[in-house]
GROMACS .gro file of C-alpha atoms in nm:
model
   97
    1MET     CA    1  -0.248   0.860   2.006
    2SER     CA    2  -0.216   0.668   1.669
    3LEU     CA    3  -0.138   0.750   1.336
    4ILE     CA    4  -0.421   0.644   1.104
    5GLN     CA    5  -0.382   0.814   0.789
    6VAL     CA    6  -0.062   0.900   0.568
    7TYR     CA    7  -0.128   1.116   0.273
    8LEU     CA    8   0.236   1.141   0.064
    9GLU     CA    9   0.117   1.256  -0.245
   10ASN     CA   10   0.385   1.409  -0.518
   11CYS     CA   11   0.674   1.352  -0.270
   12ASN     CA   12   0.894   1.187  -0.534
   13LEU     CA   13   0.911   0.894  -0.304
   14GLY     CA   14   1.011   0.638  -0.559
   15SER     CA   15   0.964   0.261  -0.507
   16GLN     CA   16   1.218   0.244  -0.215
   17GLY     CA   17   1.033   0.520  -0.029
   18ALA     CA   18   0.721   0.351  -0.101
   19ILE     CA   19   0.861   0.003  -0.004
   20GLY     CA   20   0.950   0.173   0.336
   21VAL     CA   21   0.599   0.312   0.372
   22ALA     CA   22   0.456  -0.052   0.302
   23GLU     CA   23   0.704  -0.193   0.583
   24ALA     CA   24   0.561   0.089   0.810
   25VAL     CA   25   0.194  -0.050   0.747
   26HIS     CA   26   0.270  -0.395   0.868
   27ARG     CA   27   0.433  -0.250   1.173
   28ASN     CA   28   0.135  -0.016   1.278
   29LYS     CA   29  -0.183  -0.191   1.293
   30TYR     CA   30  -0.381   0.118   1.326
   31LEU     CA   31  -0.297   0.276   0.986
   32LYS     CA   32  -0.611   0.270   0.787
   33VAL     CA   33  -0.551   0.509   0.485
   34VAL     CA   34  -0.235   0.538   0.297
   35SER     CA   35  -0.217   0.759  -0.008
   36LEU     CA   36   0.116   0.762  -0.231
   37ARG     CA   37  -0.050   0.933  -0.530
   38SER     CA   38   0.209   1.047  -0.799
   39ASN     CA   39   0.542   0.952  -0.641
   40GLU     CA   40   0.675   0.744  -0.940
   41VAL     CA   41   0.613   0.420  -0.751
   42ASP     CA   42   0.688   0.125  -0.985
   43ASP     CA   43   0.604  -0.259  -0.984
   44GLU     CA   44   0.870  -0.357  -0.727
   45ALA     CA   45   0.689  -0.147  -0.449
   46ALA     CA   46   0.326  -0.258  -0.572
   47LYS     CA   47   0.427  -0.628  -0.548
   48TYR     CA   48   0.572  -0.557  -0.191
   49PHE     CA   49   0.243  -0.367  -0.102
   50GLY     CA   50   0.089  -0.726  -0.239
   51TYR     CA   51   0.313  -0.910  -0.024
   52VAL     CA   52   0.256  -0.732   0.293
   53LEU     CA   53  -0.118  -0.732   0.245
   54GLU     CA   54  -0.097  -1.125   0.200
   55ARG     CA   55   0.158  -1.194   0.461
   56TYR     CA   56   0.062  -0.974   0.735
   57GLN     CA   57  -0.335  -1.028   0.795
   58THR     CA   58  -0.341  -0.852   1.130
   59ILE     CA   59  -0.305  -0.506   0.970
   60TYR     CA   60  -0.610  -0.308   0.932
   61LEU     CA   61  -0.551  -0.099   0.629
   62GLU     CA   62  -0.875   0.017   0.456
   63VAL     CA   63  -0.763   0.250   0.181
   64LEU     CA   64  -0.438   0.223  -0.032
   65ASP     CA   65  -0.410   0.496  -0.306
   66LEU     CA   66  -0.138   0.409  -0.573
   67SER     CA   67  -0.259   0.607  -0.838
   68ASN     CA   68  -0.084   0.811  -1.099
   69ASN     CA   69   0.234   0.620  -1.050
   70CYS     CA   70   0.442   0.357  -1.297
   71ILE     CA   71   0.267   0.038  -1.205
   72THR     CA   72   0.196  -0.207  -1.471
   73ASP     CA   73   0.008  -0.530  -1.522
   74ALA     CA   74   0.320  -0.693  -1.394
   75SER     CA   75   0.219  -0.636  -1.026
   76GLY     CA   76  -0.130  -0.731  -1.063
   77GLU     CA   77  -0.101  -1.102  -0.934
   78SER     CA   78   0.057  -0.998  -0.638
   79LEU     CA   79  -0.173  -0.708  -0.546
   80ALA     CA   80  -0.446  -0.956  -0.611
   81ARG     CA   81  -0.310  -1.226  -0.376
   82GLY     CA   82  -0.277  -0.990  -0.122
   83ILE     CA   83  -0.640  -0.849  -0.134
   84ALA     CA   84  -0.765  -1.197  -0.133
   85LYS     CA   85  -0.591  -1.283   0.220
   86ASN     CA   86  -0.644  -0.964   0.366
   87ASP     CA   87  -1.015  -0.857   0.421
   88SER     CA   88  -0.967  -0.526   0.565
   89LEU     CA   89  -0.863  -0.339   0.245
   90LYS     CA   90  -1.182  -0.168   0.123
   91ARG     CA   91  -1.050   0.044  -0.162
   92LEU     CA   92  -0.758   0.031  -0.388
   93SER     CA   93  -0.689   0.277  -0.655
   94LEU     CA   94  -0.454   0.228  -0.947
   95LYS     CA   95  -0.603   0.462  -1.183
   96THR     CA   96  -0.368   0.652  -1.438
   97ASN     CA   97  -0.078   0.397  -1.438
   0.00000   0.00000   0.00000
């Protein structure tokens, strides 16, 4: 049995916790959904998710929800590069940041 969905909403993870989740994403190729809504995630973690999506093209993450956090335009370029390199991601939510 493999873990395929992780919902860690409103857990006060902060960016370091979110980076830990991003590291788990590239180690678990079966993970399809990650929701980190309302966790005070900032640009550092968002950029790291972009890096993971770009670097590890063998992951099969389909949904990444980073809504209602502290992410700004500063991480947009990194996320865009990751999306461009990884065609498994079907939905990225960044609303209310």
